[in-house]
Coordinates of C-alpha atoms in Angstrom, one line a residue:
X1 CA 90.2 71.1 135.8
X2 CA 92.8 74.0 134.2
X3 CA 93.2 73.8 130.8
X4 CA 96.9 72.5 130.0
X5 CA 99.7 74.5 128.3
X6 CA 99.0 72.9 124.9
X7 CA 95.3 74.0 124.7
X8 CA 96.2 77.4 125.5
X9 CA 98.9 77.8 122.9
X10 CA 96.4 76.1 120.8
X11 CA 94.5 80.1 121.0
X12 CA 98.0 81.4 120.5
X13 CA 98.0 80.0 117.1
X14 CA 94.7 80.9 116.3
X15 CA 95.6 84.5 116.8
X16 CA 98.6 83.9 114.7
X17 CA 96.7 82.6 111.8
X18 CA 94.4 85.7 112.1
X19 CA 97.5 87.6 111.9
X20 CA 98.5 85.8 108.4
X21 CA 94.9 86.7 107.0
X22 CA 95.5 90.0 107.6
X23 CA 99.1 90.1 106.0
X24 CA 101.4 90.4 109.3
X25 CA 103.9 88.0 110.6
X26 CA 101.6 85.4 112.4
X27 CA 102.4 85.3 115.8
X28 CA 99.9 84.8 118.4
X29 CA 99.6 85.8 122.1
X30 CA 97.4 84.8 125.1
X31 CA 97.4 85.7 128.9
X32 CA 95.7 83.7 131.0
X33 CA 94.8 84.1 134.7
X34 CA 94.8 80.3 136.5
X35 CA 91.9 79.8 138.9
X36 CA 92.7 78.8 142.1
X37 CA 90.8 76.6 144.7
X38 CA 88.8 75.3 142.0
X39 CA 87.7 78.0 140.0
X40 CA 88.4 78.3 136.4
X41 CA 90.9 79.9 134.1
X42 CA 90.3 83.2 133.3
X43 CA 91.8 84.5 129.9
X44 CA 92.5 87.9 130.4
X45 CA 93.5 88.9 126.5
X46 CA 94.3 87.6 123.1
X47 CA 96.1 89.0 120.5
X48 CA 98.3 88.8 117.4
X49 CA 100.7 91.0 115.3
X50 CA 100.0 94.4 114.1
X51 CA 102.5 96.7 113.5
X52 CA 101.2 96.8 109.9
X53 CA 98.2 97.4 110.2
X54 CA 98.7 100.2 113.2
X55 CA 101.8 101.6 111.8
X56 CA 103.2 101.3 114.9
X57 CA 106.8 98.9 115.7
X58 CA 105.2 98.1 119.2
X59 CA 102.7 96.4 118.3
X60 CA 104.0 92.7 118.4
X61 CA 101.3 90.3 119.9
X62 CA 102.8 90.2 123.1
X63 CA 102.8 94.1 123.4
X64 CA 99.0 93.7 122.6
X65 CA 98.3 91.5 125.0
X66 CA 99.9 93.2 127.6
X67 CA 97.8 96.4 127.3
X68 CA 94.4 94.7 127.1
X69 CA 95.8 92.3 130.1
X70 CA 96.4 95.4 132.2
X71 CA 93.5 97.2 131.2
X72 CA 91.0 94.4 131.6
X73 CA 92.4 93.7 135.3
X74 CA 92.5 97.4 136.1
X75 CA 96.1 96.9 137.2
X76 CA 100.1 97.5 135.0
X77 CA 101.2 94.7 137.4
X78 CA 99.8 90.8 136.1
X79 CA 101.2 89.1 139.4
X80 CA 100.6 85.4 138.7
X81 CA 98.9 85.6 134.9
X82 CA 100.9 83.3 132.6
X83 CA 101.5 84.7 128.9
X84 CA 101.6 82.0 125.8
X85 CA 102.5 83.0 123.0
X86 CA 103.6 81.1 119.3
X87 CA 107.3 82.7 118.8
X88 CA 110.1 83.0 121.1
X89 CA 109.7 86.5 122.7
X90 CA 112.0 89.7 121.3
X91 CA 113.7 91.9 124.0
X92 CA 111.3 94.6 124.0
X93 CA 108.2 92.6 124.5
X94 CA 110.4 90.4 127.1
X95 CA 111.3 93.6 128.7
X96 CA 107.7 94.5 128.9
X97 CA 107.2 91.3 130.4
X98 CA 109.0 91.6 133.6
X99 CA 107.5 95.0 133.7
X100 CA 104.5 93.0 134.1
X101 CA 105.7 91.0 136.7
X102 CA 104.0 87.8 134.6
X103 CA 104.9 84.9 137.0
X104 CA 105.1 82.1 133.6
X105 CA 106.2 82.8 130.1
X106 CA 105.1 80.0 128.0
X107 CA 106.6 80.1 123.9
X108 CA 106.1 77.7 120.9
X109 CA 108.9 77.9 118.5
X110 CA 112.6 79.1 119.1
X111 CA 113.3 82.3 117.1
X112 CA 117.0 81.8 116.7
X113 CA 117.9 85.3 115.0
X114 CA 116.5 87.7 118.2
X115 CA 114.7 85.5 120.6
X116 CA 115.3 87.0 123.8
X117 CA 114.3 83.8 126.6
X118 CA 117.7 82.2 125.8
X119 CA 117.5 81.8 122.1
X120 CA 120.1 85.1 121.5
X121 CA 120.1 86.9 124.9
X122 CA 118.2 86.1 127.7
X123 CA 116.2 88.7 129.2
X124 CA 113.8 86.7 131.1
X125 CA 116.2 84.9 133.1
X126 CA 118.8 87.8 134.1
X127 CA 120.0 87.2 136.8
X128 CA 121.0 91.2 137.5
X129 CA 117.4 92.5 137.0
X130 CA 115.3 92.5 139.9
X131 CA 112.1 90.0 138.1
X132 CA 112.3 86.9 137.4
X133 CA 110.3 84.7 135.3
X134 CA 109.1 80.9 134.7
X135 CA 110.1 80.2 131.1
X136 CA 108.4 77.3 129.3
X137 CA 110.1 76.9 126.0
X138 CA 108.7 74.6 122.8
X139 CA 104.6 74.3 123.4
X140 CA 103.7 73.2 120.4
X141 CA 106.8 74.2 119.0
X142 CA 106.3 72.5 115.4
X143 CA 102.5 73.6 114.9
X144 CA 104.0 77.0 115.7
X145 CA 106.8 77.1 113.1
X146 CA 104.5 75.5 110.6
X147 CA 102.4 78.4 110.5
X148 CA 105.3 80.8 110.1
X149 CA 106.6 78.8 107.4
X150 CA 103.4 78.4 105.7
X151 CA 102.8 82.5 105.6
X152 CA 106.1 82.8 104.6
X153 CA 106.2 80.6 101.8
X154 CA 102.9 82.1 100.6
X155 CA 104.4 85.4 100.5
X156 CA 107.3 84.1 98.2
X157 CA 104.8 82.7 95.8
X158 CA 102.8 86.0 95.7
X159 CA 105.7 87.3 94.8
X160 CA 106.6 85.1 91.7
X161 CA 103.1 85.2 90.8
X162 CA 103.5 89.0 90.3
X163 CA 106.3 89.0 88.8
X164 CA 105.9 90.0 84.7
X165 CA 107.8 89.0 81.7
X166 CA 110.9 90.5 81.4
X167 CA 112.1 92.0 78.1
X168 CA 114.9 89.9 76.5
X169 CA 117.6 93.0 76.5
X170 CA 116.9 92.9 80.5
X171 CA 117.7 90.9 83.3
X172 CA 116.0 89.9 86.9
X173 CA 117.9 88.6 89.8
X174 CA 116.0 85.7 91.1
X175 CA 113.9 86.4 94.3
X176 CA 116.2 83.5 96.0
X177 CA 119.5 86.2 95.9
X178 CA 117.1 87.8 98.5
X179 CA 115.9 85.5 101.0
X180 CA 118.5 86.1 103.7
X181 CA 117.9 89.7 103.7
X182 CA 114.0 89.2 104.0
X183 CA 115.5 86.3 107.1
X184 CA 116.9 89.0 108.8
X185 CA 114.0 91.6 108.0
X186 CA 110.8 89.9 108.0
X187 CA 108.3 92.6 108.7
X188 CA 109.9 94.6 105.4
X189 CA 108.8 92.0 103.0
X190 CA 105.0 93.4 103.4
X191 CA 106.4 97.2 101.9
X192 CA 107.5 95.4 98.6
X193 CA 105.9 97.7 95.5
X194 CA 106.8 97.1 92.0
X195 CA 105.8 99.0 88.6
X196 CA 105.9 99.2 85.0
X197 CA 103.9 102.5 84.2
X198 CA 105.1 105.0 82.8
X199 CA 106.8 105.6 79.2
X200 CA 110.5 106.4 80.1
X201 CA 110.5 102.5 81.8
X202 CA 109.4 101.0 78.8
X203 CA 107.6 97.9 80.0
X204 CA 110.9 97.7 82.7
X205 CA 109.9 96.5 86.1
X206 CA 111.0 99.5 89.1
X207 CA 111.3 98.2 92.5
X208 CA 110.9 100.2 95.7
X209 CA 110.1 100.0 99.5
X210 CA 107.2 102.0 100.8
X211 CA 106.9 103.4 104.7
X212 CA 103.4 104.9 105.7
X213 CA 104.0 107.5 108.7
X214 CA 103.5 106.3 112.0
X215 CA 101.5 109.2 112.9
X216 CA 99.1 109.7 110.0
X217 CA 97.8 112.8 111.4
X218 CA 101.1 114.6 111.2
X219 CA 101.7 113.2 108.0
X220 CA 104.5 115.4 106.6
X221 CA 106.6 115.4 103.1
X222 CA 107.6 111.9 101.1
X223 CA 110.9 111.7 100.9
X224 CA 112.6 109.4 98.7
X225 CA 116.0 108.1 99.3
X226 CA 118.2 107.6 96.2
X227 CA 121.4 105.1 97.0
X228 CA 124.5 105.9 95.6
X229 CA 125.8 103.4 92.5
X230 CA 127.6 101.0 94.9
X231 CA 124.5 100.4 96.5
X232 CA 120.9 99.7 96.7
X233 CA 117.8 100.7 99.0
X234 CA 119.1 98.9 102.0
X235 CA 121.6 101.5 102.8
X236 CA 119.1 103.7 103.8
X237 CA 117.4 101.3 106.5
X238 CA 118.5 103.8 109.2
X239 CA 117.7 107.2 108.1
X240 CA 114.2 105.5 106.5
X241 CA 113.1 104.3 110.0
X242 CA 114.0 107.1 111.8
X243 CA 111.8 109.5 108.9
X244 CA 108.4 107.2 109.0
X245 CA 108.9 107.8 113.0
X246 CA 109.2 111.6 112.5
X247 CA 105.2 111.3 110.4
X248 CA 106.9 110.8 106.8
X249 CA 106.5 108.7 104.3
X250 CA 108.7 107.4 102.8
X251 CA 110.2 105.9 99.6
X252 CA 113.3 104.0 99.2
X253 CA 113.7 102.8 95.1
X254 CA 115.9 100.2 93.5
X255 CA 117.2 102.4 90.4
X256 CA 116.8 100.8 87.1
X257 CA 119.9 98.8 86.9
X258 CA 120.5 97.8 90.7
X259 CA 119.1 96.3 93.8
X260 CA 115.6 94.4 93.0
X261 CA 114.6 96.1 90.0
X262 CA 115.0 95.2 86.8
X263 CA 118.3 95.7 84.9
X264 CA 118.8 96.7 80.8
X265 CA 122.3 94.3 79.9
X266 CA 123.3 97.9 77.6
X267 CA 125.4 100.6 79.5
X268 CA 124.4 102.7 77.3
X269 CA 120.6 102.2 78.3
X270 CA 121.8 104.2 81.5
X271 CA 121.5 108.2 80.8
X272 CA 120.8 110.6 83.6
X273 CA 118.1 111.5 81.6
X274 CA 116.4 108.6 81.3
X275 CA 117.1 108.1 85.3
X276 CA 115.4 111.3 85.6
X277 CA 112.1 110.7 83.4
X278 CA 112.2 106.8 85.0
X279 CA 111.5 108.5 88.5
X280 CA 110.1 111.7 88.1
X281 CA 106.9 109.6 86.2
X282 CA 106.9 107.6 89.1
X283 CA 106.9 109.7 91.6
X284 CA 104.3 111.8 90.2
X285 CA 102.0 108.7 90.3
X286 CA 102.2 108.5 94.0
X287 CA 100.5 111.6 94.3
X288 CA 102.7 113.6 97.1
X289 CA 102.3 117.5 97.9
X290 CA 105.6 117.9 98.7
X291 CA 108.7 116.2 98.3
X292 CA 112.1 116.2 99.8
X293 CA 114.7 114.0 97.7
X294 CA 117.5 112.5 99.8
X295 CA 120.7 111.4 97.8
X296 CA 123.9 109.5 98.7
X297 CA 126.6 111.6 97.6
X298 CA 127.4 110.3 93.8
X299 CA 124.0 111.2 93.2
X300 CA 123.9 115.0 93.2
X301 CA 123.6 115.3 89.7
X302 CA 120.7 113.0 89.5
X303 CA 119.3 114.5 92.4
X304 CA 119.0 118.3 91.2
X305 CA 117.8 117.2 87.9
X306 CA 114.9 115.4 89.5
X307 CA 113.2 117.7 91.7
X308 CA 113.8 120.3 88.2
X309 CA 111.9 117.6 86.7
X310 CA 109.3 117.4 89.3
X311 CA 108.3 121.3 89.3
X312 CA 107.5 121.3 92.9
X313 CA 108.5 124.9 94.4
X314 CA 108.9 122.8 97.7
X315 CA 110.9 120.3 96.1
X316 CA 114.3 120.2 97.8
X317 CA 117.3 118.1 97.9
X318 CA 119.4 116.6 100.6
X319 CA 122.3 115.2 100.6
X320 CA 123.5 112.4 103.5
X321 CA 125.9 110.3 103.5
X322 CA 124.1 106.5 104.5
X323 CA 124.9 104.6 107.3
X324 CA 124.0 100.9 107.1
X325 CA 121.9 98.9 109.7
X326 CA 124.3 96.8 111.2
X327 CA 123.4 92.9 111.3
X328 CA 122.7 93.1 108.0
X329 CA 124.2 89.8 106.1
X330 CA 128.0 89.7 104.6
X331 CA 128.0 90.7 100.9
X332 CA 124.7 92.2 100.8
X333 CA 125.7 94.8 98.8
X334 CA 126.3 93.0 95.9
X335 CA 123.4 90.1 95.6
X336 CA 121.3 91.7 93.0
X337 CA 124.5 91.2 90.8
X338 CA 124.9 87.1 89.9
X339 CA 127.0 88.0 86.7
X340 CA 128.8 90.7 84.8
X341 CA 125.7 91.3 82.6
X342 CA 123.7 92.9 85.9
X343 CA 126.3 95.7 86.2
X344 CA 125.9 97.6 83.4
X345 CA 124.4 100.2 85.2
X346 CA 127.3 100.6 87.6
X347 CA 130.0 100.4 84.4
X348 CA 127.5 103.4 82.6
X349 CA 127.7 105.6 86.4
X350 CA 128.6 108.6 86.2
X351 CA 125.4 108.6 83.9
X352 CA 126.1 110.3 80.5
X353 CA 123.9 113.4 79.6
X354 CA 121.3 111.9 77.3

């Protein structure tokens, strides 16, 4: 007898839990070719999420499974294989499933931010492209969510556990002021970093988000992106996206005093000097060849006096003006700021010479 819709999606979730182990967003995917005449099933590929670990923003289960479908078969086209798979689908890997021309789409839970078989858009069911598909919606739907919540609410509580005493002159915006933004961008969470080193942060914690290149072997200058004092490192979503595609990697820091990292209550704690020594002994722990330092517009000054700092003679600066991903949530700008006392480093800006 074929297997039913819930056993399969039962695999899906396997996969997804293999994903979680591994540190990506758990989502699971499995194509299945149904026997006919009597014969059995045939699973044709399984897979979870990866773009992680590949460095690659393709590689969502579903893309996965796709390519091993395809290859296994010997054929691009999956005429009558069914794909099952733990999260509503996203338009790209939707997209890639008409391409397919997968005769059944079968998904566990709704994803209600870009779910692309009805949730958001509905590319599955166009009527103005020329495939069609079967959509099965809601397999297992809470056994799916459960194991998205699950990884997510372990992540948070890595988080907290990491997190160090803060000195009583400071102040730390609680990880809750963020939530929405790590709703909205779940695959950033992972490229969290935090440190203390380094004498000019005295025991202060410095926040930033770390890209590796897509193409490793074409690995080409770090840049780090400094946001202007109105601001903090998701401005630069954009420009920071489109550098890790172009084989860079890339740095985008919270100054001391903004955005996730930690933040002295004393204005005059905030010298361009001390901005200066704060990153440049930071930076020279990452051990990069070659730097290019990328600076909102109010931060010329800082900019210049870093890569002096640094010593590099490839050391350059740039100057861009950010463009913000839109979709991002009302208000973000100003989240990591609950109270009066977590703007002193915007009242100190322009930063006094030491």
């Amino acid at each position: 007898m074929p297997a039913d819709d819930a056993h399969y999606m039962a695999l899906a979730i396997a996969q997804a839990r293999q994903a979680a182990a591994e540190g990506e967003v758990p989502v699971g995917a499995v194509i299945v070719r149904r026997g006919v005449g009597g014969q059995a099933d045939q699973i044709l590929a399984s897979a979870h999420n990866r773009p992680i670990g590949l460095c690659d923003p393709t590689a969502h289960a579903e893309m996965l499974a796709l390519r091993a479908a395809a290859a296994a078969s010997g054929n691009y086209r999956l005429d009558g294989c069914e794909l099952f798979v733990t999260l509503e689908p996203c338009a790209m890997c939707a997209q890639a499933m008409l391409h397919a021309r997968l005769a059944r789409v079968v998904y566990g839970a709704r994803e209600p931010k870009t779910g692309a078989a009805g949730s958001v858009i509905d590319v599955l069911g166009n009527p103005v492209l020329n495939h069609h598909t079967t959509v099965t919606g809601g397999v297992e739907s809470e056994a799916c969510s459960a194991v998205m919540q699950t990884f997510f609410a372990m992540q948070r509580d890595k988080a907290r556990r990491a997190a160090v005493p803060l000195r009583e002159d400071a102040l730390r915006t609680p990880e809750a002021a963020f939530e929405p933004l790590w709703d909205v961008l779940p695959d950033w969470f992972a490229r969290n970093r935090w440190t203390r080193e380094g004498a000019a942060l005295q025991g202060l914690r410095l926040h930033w988000i770390e890209l590796s290149p897509l193409h490793t072997s074409s690995q080409r200058s770090g840049i780090v992106f400094l946001h202007g004092p109105a601001g903090w490192w998701p401005e630069w979503i954009r420009e920071a996206t489109e550098a890790q595609a172009q084989g860079h990697r890339v740095f985008l820091p919270d100054l001391i005093g903004f955005g996730m990292s930690d933040k002295p209550k004393k204005t005059r704690w905030h010298t361009l000097e001390r901005h200066v020594e704060a990153l440049q002994e930071w930076m020279s722990a990452l051990d990069v060849p070659n730097w290019v330092v990328v600076a909102a517009p109010e931060q010329i000054r800082l900019a210049h006096a870093l890569c002096n700092r640094l010593g590099h003679a490839s050391a350059r600066v740039e100057v861009r003006t950010p463009t913000p991903m839109p979709g991002l949530p009302d208000g973000w700008p100003d989240w990591p700021y609950l109270d009066p006392g977590h703007r002193a480093a915007q009242k100190a800006w322009p930063w006094p010479e030491a």
